[in-house]
Coordinates of C-alpha atoms and ligand atoms in Angstrom, one line a residue:
X1100 CA 14.8 4.9 4.0
X1101 CA 15.5 1.4 2.7
X1102 CA 18.6 2.6 0.9
X1103 CA 19.7 4.6 3.9
X1104 CA 19.5 1.7 6.3
X1105 CA 21.5 -0.5 3.8
X1106 CA 24.2 2.3 3.8
X1107 CA 25.2 1.4 7.4
X1108 CA 25.2 5.0 8.6
X1109 CA 21.5 6.1 8.0
X1110 CA 20.9 9.9 7.7
X1111 CA 18.0 11.8 9.1
X1112 CA 15.1 12.0 6.6
X1113 CA 12.6 14.9 6.6
X1114 CA 9.5 14.7 4.5
X1115 CA 7.4 17.8 3.7
X1116 CA 3.8 16.8 3.1
X1117 CA 2.6 19.7 1.0
X1118 CA -1.2 19.7 0.7
X1119 CA -2.5 21.1 -2.7
X1120 CA 0.7 21.4 -4.9
X1121 CA 0.7 20.3 -8.5
X1122 CA 3.7 18.8 -10.3
X1123 CA 4.5 21.8 -12.6
X1124 CA 4.6 24.4 -9.9
X1125 CA 6.8 22.2 -7.7
X1126 CA 9.3 21.8 -10.6
X1127 CA 9.3 25.5 -11.3
X1128 CA 9.8 26.5 -7.6
X1129 CA 12.3 23.8 -6.6
X1130 CA 14.9 23.8 -9.4
X1131 CA 17.6 22.4 -7.0
X1132 CA 15.5 19.3 -6.2
X1133 CA 15.2 16.1 -8.2
X1134 CA 11.5 16.1 -8.9
X1135 CA 9.6 13.1 -10.5
X1136 CA 5.9 13.1 -11.2
X1137 CA 3.5 11.0 -9.2
X1138 CA -0.3 10.5 -9.8
X1139 CA -2.8 11.2 -7.1
X1140 CA -5.5 8.8 -6.3
X1141 CA -9.1 9.1 -7.4
X1142 CA -10.8 11.0 -6.1
X1143 CA -8.2 13.8 -5.6
X1144 CA -9.3 14.4 -2.1
X1145 CA -6.9 15.0 0.8
X1146 CA -8.5 12.3 3.0
X1147 CA -7.9 9.6 0.4
X1148 CA -4.5 10.8 -0.9
X1149 CA -2.8 11.3 2.4
X1150 CA -3.9 7.9 3.6
X1151 CA -2.4 6.3 0.4
X1152 CA 0.8 8.2 0.8
X1153 CA 1.4 7.4 4.4
X1154 CA 0.0 3.8 4.5
X1155 CA 1.0 2.7 1.0
X1156 CA -2.5 1.5 0.3
X1157 CA -4.7 2.2 -2.6
X1158 CA -8.2 3.7 -2.1
X1159 CA -9.5 0.2 -2.8
X1160 CA -7.6 -1.0 0.2
X1161 CA -8.1 1.7 2.7
X1162 CA -11.6 2.4 1.4
X1163 CA -11.6 6.1 2.4
X1164 CA -12.9 7.9 -0.7
X1165 CA -13.2 11.5 0.6
X1166 CA -14.8 13.6 3.2
X1167 CA -18.5 12.5 3.5
X1168 CA -19.3 8.9 2.9
X1169 CA -21.1 5.9 4.3
X1170 CA -19.6 3.4 6.7
X1171 CA -20.3 -0.3 6.4
X1172 CA -23.6 -0.2 8.4
X1173 CA -27.3 -0.6 7.9
X1174 CA -29.2 1.6 7.9
X1175 CA -26.8 3.8 6.0
X1176 CA -25.2 6.4 8.0
X1177 CA -23.1 9.3 6.4
X1178 CA -20.0 10.5 8.3
X1179 CA -17.6 13.3 7.9
X1180 CA -14.1 11.7 7.9
X1181 CA -12.6 14.8 9.5
X1182 CA -15.0 14.7 12.5
X1183 CA -15.7 10.9 12.8
X1184 CA -14.4 9.2 16.0
X1185 CA -15.0 5.5 16.2
X1186 CA -14.5 2.1 14.7
X1187 CA -15.1 0.7 11.3
X1188 CA -13.3 3.4 9.3
X1189 CA -10.4 1.2 8.0
X1190 CA -8.7 -2.1 8.8
X1191 CA -5.5 -2.2 10.9
X1192 CA -2.5 -1.2 8.8
X1193 CA 1.1 0.0 9.1
X1194 CA 2.3 3.6 8.2
X1195 CA 5.5 5.1 7.0
X1196 CA 6.1 5.8 10.7
X1197 CA 5.8 2.2 11.8
X1198 CA 8.0 1.2 8.9
X1199 CA 10.6 3.9 10.0
X1200 CA 10.6 2.5 13.6
X1201 CA 11.1 -1.0 12.2
X1202 CA 14.1 0.3 10.2
X1203 CA 15.6 1.8 13.4
X1204 CA 14.4 5.5 13.1
X1205 CA 12.8 7.7 15.7
X1206 CA 9.4 8.6 14.0
X1207 CA 8.1 12.1 14.4
X1208 CA 5.2 13.9 13.0
X1209 CA 4.4 17.7 12.9
X1210 CA 0.6 17.7 12.4
X1211 CA 0.5 21.5 12.3
X1212 CA -2.9 22.4 10.8
X1213 CA -4.3 18.9 11.3
X1214 CA -4.1 19.6 15.0
X1215 CA -7.5 21.1 15.4
X1216 CA -8.9 17.8 14.0
X1217 CA -10.0 15.3 16.5
X1218 CA -10.9 12.3 14.5
X1219 CA -10.0 8.6 13.7
X1220 CA -8.7 9.6 10.3
X1221 CA -5.9 11.6 11.8
X1222 CA -5.0 9.0 14.3
X1223 CA -4.7 6.4 11.6
X1224 CA -2.8 8.7 9.4
X1225 CA -0.2 9.5 11.9
X1226 CA -0.2 6.0 13.6
X1227 CA 3.3 5.2 15.1
X1228 CA 4.6 8.7 15.2
X1229 CA 5.4 10.8 18.1
X1230 CA 3.6 14.2 17.7
X1231 CA 5.5 17.5 17.7
X1232 CA 2.7 19.9 18.5
X1233 CA 2.1 23.6 18.8
X1234 CA 2.9 24.7 15.3
X1235 CA 0.3 26.2 12.9
X1236 CA 1.1 27.6 9.6
X1237 CA -2.4 28.1 7.9
X1238 CA -4.5 29.0 11.0
X1239 CA -8.4 29.3 10.7
X1240 CA -9.6 30.9 13.9
X1241 CA -13.4 30.8 14.0
X1242 CA -13.3 29.0 10.7
X1243 CA -11.9 31.9 8.8
X1244 CA -8.5 31.6 7.2
X1245 CA -6.0 34.2 8.4
X1246 CA -2.8 34.2 6.3
X1247 CA 0.6 34.4 7.9
X1248 CA 3.4 35.8 6.0
X1249 CA 5.6 33.6 4.0
X1250 CA 8.5 34.4 6.3
X1251 CA 6.5 33.4 9.4
X1252 CA 5.5 30.2 7.8
X1253 CA 9.2 29.4 6.8
X1254 CA 10.4 30.2 10.3
X1255 CA 7.7 28.1 11.9
X1256 CA 8.4 25.1 9.7
X1257 CA 12.1 25.4 10.2
X1258 CA 11.6 25.7 14.1
X1259 CA 9.2 22.7 14.2
X1260 CA 11.6 20.5 12.2
X1261 CA 14.4 21.4 14.5
X1262 CA 12.4 20.6 17.6
X1263 CA 11.4 17.2 16.0
X1264 CA 15.2 16.4 15.2
X1265 CA 16.3 17.4 18.6
X1266 CA 13.9 15.0 20.4
X1267 CA 15.7 11.6 20.2
X1268 CA 18.4 9.5 21.8
X1269 CA 21.9 10.3 20.8
X1270 CA 23.1 8.4 17.7
X1271 CA 19.7 7.4 16.4
X1272 CA 18.5 8.6 13.1
X1273 CA 15.2 10.5 12.9
X1274 CA 12.3 10.4 10.4
X1275 CA 10.2 13.5 10.4
X1276 CA 7.0 14.1 8.4
X1277 CA 5.8 17.8 8.4
X1278 CA 2.3 18.7 7.1
X1279 CA 2.2 22.0 5.2
X1280 CA -1.4 22.9 4.2
X1281 CA -0.8 25.3 1.3
X1282 CA -4.3 24.0 0.1
X1283 CA -6.0 26.3 2.6
X1284 CA -4.5 29.4 0.9
X1285 CA -5.0 28.2 -2.6
X1286 CA -8.7 27.5 -2.0
X1287 CA -9.4 31.2 -1.5
X1288 CA -6.3 33.0 -3.1
X1289 CA -5.2 30.7 -5.9
X1290 CA -1.5 30.0 -6.7
X1291 CA -0.4 33.6 -6.1
X1292 CA 2.9 35.3 -5.1
X1293 CA 2.4 34.1 -1.4
X1294 CA 2.4 30.5 -2.5
X1295 CA 5.5 31.0 -4.7
X1296 CA 7.2 32.6 -1.7
X1297 CA 6.2 29.8 0.7
X1298 CA 7.5 27.2 -1.8
X1299 CA 10.8 29.2 -2.2
X1300 CA 11.0 29.2 1.7
X1301 CA 10.6 25.3 1.7
X1302 CA 13.3 25.1 -0.9
X1303 CA 15.6 27.1 1.3
X1304 CA 14.7 25.0 4.3
X1305 CA 15.3 21.8 2.3
X1306 CA 18.7 23.0 0.9
X1307 CA 19.9 24.0 4.4
X1308 CA 18.8 20.6 5.8
X1309 CA 20.5 18.7 2.8
X1310 CA 23.7 20.7 3.4
X1311 CA 23.4 19.5 7.1
X1312 CA 23.4 15.9 5.8
X1313 CA 19.7 15.3 5.9
X1314 CA 17.8 13.7 3.1
X1315 CA 14.8 15.9 2.4
X1316 CA 11.7 14.8 0.4
X1317 CA 8.6 16.8 -0.5
X1318 CA 5.4 15.2 -1.9
X1319 CA 1.9 16.3 -2.4
X1320 CA -1.7 15.0 -2.4
X1321 CA -3.2 16.8 -5.3
X1322 CA -3.3 20.1 -7.3
X1323 CA -6.2 22.5 -7.2
X1324 CA -8.0 24.1 -10.3
X1325 CA -10.2 27.2 -10.7
X1326 CA -13.7 26.4 -9.5
X1327 CA -16.8 28.7 -9.1
X1328 CA -19.9 27.9 -7.2
X1329 CA -22.9 27.4 -9.5
X1330 CA -26.1 28.6 -8.0
X1331 CA -27.9 27.1 -10.9
X1332 CA -26.5 23.5 -10.2
X1333 CA -27.3 23.9 -6.5
X1334 CA -30.9 24.9 -7.3
X1335 CA -31.4 22.0 -9.9
X1336 CA -30.3 19.5 -7.3
X1337 CA -32.6 20.9 -4.7
X1338 CA -35.5 20.7 -7.1
X1339 CA -34.7 17.3 -8.3
X1340 CA -34.4 16.1 -4.7
X1341 CA -38.0 16.8 -4.0
X1342 CA -39.0 14.5 -6.9
X1343 CA -36.3 11.7 -6.5
X1344 CA -35.0 11.7 -3.0
X1345 CA -31.3 11.4 -2.3
X1346 CA -28.6 12.1 0.2
X1347 CA -25.4 13.8 -1.0
X1348 CA -21.7 12.9 0.1
X1349 CA -18.3 13.7 -1.3
X1350 CA -16.7 17.1 -1.3
X1351 CA -15.2 19.6 -3.6
X1352 CA -15.2 18.7 -7.2
X1353 CA -16.8 15.3 -6.8
X1354 CA -20.2 14.5 -5.2
X1355 CA -21.9 11.2 -4.9
X1356 CA -25.7 10.7 -4.5
X1357 CA -27.2 8.0 -2.3
X1358 CA -30.5 7.1 -3.9
X1359 CA -33.5 5.0 -2.7
X1360 CA -33.7 1.5 -4.1
X1361 CA -34.4 1.4 -7.9
X1362 CA -34.3 5.1 -8.5
X1363 CA -30.7 5.6 -9.5
X1364 CA -31.3 5.2 -13.3
X1365 CA -34.1 7.7 -13.2
X1366 CA -32.0 10.2 -11.1
X1367 CA -29.1 9.9 -13.6
X1368 CA -31.4 10.5 -16.5
X1369 CA -33.0 13.5 -14.9
X1370 CA -29.6 15.0 -14.0
X1371 CA -28.3 14.6 -17.5
X1372 CA -31.4 16.3 -18.8
X1373 CA -31.3 19.3 -16.5
X1374 CA -27.9 20.0 -15.2
X1375 CA -26.4 23.3 -16.3
X1376 CA -22.7 23.5 -16.8
X1377 CA -19.8 21.1 -17.4
X1378 CA -20.7 18.3 -15.0
X1379 CA -20.2 14.6 -15.7
X1380 CA -22.9 12.2 -14.4
X1381 CA -21.5 8.8 -13.9
X1382 CA -22.3 5.5 -12.3
X1383 CA -20.3 4.6 -9.2
X1384 CA -19.0 1.4 -10.8
X1385 CA -17.5 3.4 -13.7
X1386 CA -15.1 5.3 -11.4
X1387 CA -14.7 3.2 -8.2
X1388 CA -13.4 -0.3 -7.6
X1389 CA -15.8 -2.8 -6.0
X1390 CA -14.3 -2.5 -2.5
X1391 CA -15.4 1.1 -2.2
X1392 CA -18.7 1.1 -3.9
X1393 CA -20.8 0.4 -0.7
X1394 CA -19.3 3.6 0.7
X1395 CA -20.2 6.0 -2.0
X1396 CA -23.5 6.8 -3.6
X1397 CA -24.8 5.2 -6.8
X1398 CA -24.8 8.4 -8.8
X1399 CA -21.6 10.5 -9.2
X1400 CA -21.3 14.2 -10.1
X1401 CA -17.8 15.1 -11.3
X1402 CA -16.7 18.6 -12.2
X1403 CA -15.2 18.8 -15.7
X1404 CA -14.9 22.6 -15.9
X1405 CA -14.9 25.5 -13.5
X1406 CA -18.6 25.6 -12.6
X1407 CA -19.6 23.3 -9.8
X1408 CA -20.5 23.3 -6.1
X1409 CA -17.9 24.7 -3.8
X1410 CA -17.7 26.5 -0.4
X1411 CA -18.3 30.2 -0.1
X1412 CA -15.1 32.2 -0.6
X1413 CA -13.4 29.4 -2.6
X1414 CA -11.8 30.1 -6.0
X1415 CA -10.0 26.9 -6.4
X1416 CA -11.0 23.3 -5.5
X1417 CA -10.2 19.7 -6.1
X1418 CA -11.6 16.2 -6.0
X1419 CA -12.1 15.6 -9.8
X1420 CA -9.9 14.0 -12.3
X1421 CA -8.3 16.9 -14.3
X1422 CA -4.6 16.5 -15.1
X1423 CA -3.7 19.5 -12.9
X1424 CA -5.3 17.9 -9.9
X1425 CA -3.8 14.4 -10.6
X1426 CA -0.2 15.3 -11.4
X1427 CA 1.8 15.7 -8.1
X1428 CA 5.5 16.1 -7.4
X1429 CA 7.8 13.8 -5.5
X1430 CA 10.9 16.0 -4.9
X1431 CA 14.2 15.0 -3.2
X1432 CA 17.0 17.2 -1.9
X1433 CA 20.0 15.0 -1.2
X1434 CA 23.4 16.7 -1.1
X1435 CA 25.1 13.5 0.0
X1436 CA 24.6 11.3 -3.0
X1437 CA 25.0 11.8 -6.8
X1438 CA 22.3 9.2 -7.4
X1439 CA 19.2 9.8 -5.4
X1440 CA 19.1 7.6 -2.2
X1441 CA 15.4 8.1 -2.1
X1442 CA 13.1 7.9 -5.1
X1443 CA 9.4 7.5 -5.5
X1444 CA 9.5 3.7 -6.1
X1445 CA 11.5 3.5 -2.8
X1446 CA 8.7 5.5 -1.1
X1447 CA 6.0 3.3 -2.5
X1448 CA 8.0 0.3 -1.3
X1449 CA 8.2 1.5 2.3
X1450 CA 5.0 0.1 3.5
Ligands
LIG2232 ZN1 -5.3 18.2 0.1

């Protein structure tokens, strides 16, 4: 965007925010794009990663570590970030959209499958953008995921982007961010043929837009890895909780336990002695910067293998620190330049 504004004739920029896509698969499915590797944040949760991507802030700065965590209140209260509506979540901040407006762009977002959420997190994430609503690609009526065909998803994304680009005064460049929640499919089905076809569809959309003079970027928040629910781990935690009380936060492959004063060392010891399966027990200070520690529990459980806690019906999950979760793509389709007009360093420099 910065390079574009310096060019004197800034082109439209379309950004595909692909939830749940690892680096290797992006490179395989998008051979025509210039793909560089970025690192996700820790933990590899959507809530933390998307905020970092769109605000340019680290987890230490935005202080949203995941899904369920404590706000800065006494007595301690746990909130679900995808439901919480209220103050105290994060400090005022800019976004890629406010930067785009400052650079002379019309800023549009296509929230798609974020639309059903009604929460402060989403408002902060999309701050400054005009929403283009009414498009769903990974619908979950009644909480159950109902896959659309890859062709329906491709056509829906193409239509939404066209509407977003049309909605502007003549002669003004447009910045569009479109959320594509591949994650929802991968949780239940893995990286199957459907995902490959959807990614091929995104590549086609991106190439067509690039041919039309648009700079297209795709980036992701995290990859997912095979994960099975462990009834043994669940039962062990329930039994321990009766002896050493705790509350549990986090989500996916990382959970944190809020203990009563003075009991954290005893709980960690008991967990190490009794946990089945490949689970790392850690202290919060080993994994989180000081700024975030009051929001997470004192004791961390981090999946290191396939057995952990996960939702019913899930076969893949994320949140921990495996390479497949941490390595994510930053891909650019830019037909108008032999040297990429946008790169990941440029992206990081936007905010
Ligand atoms: Zn995600």
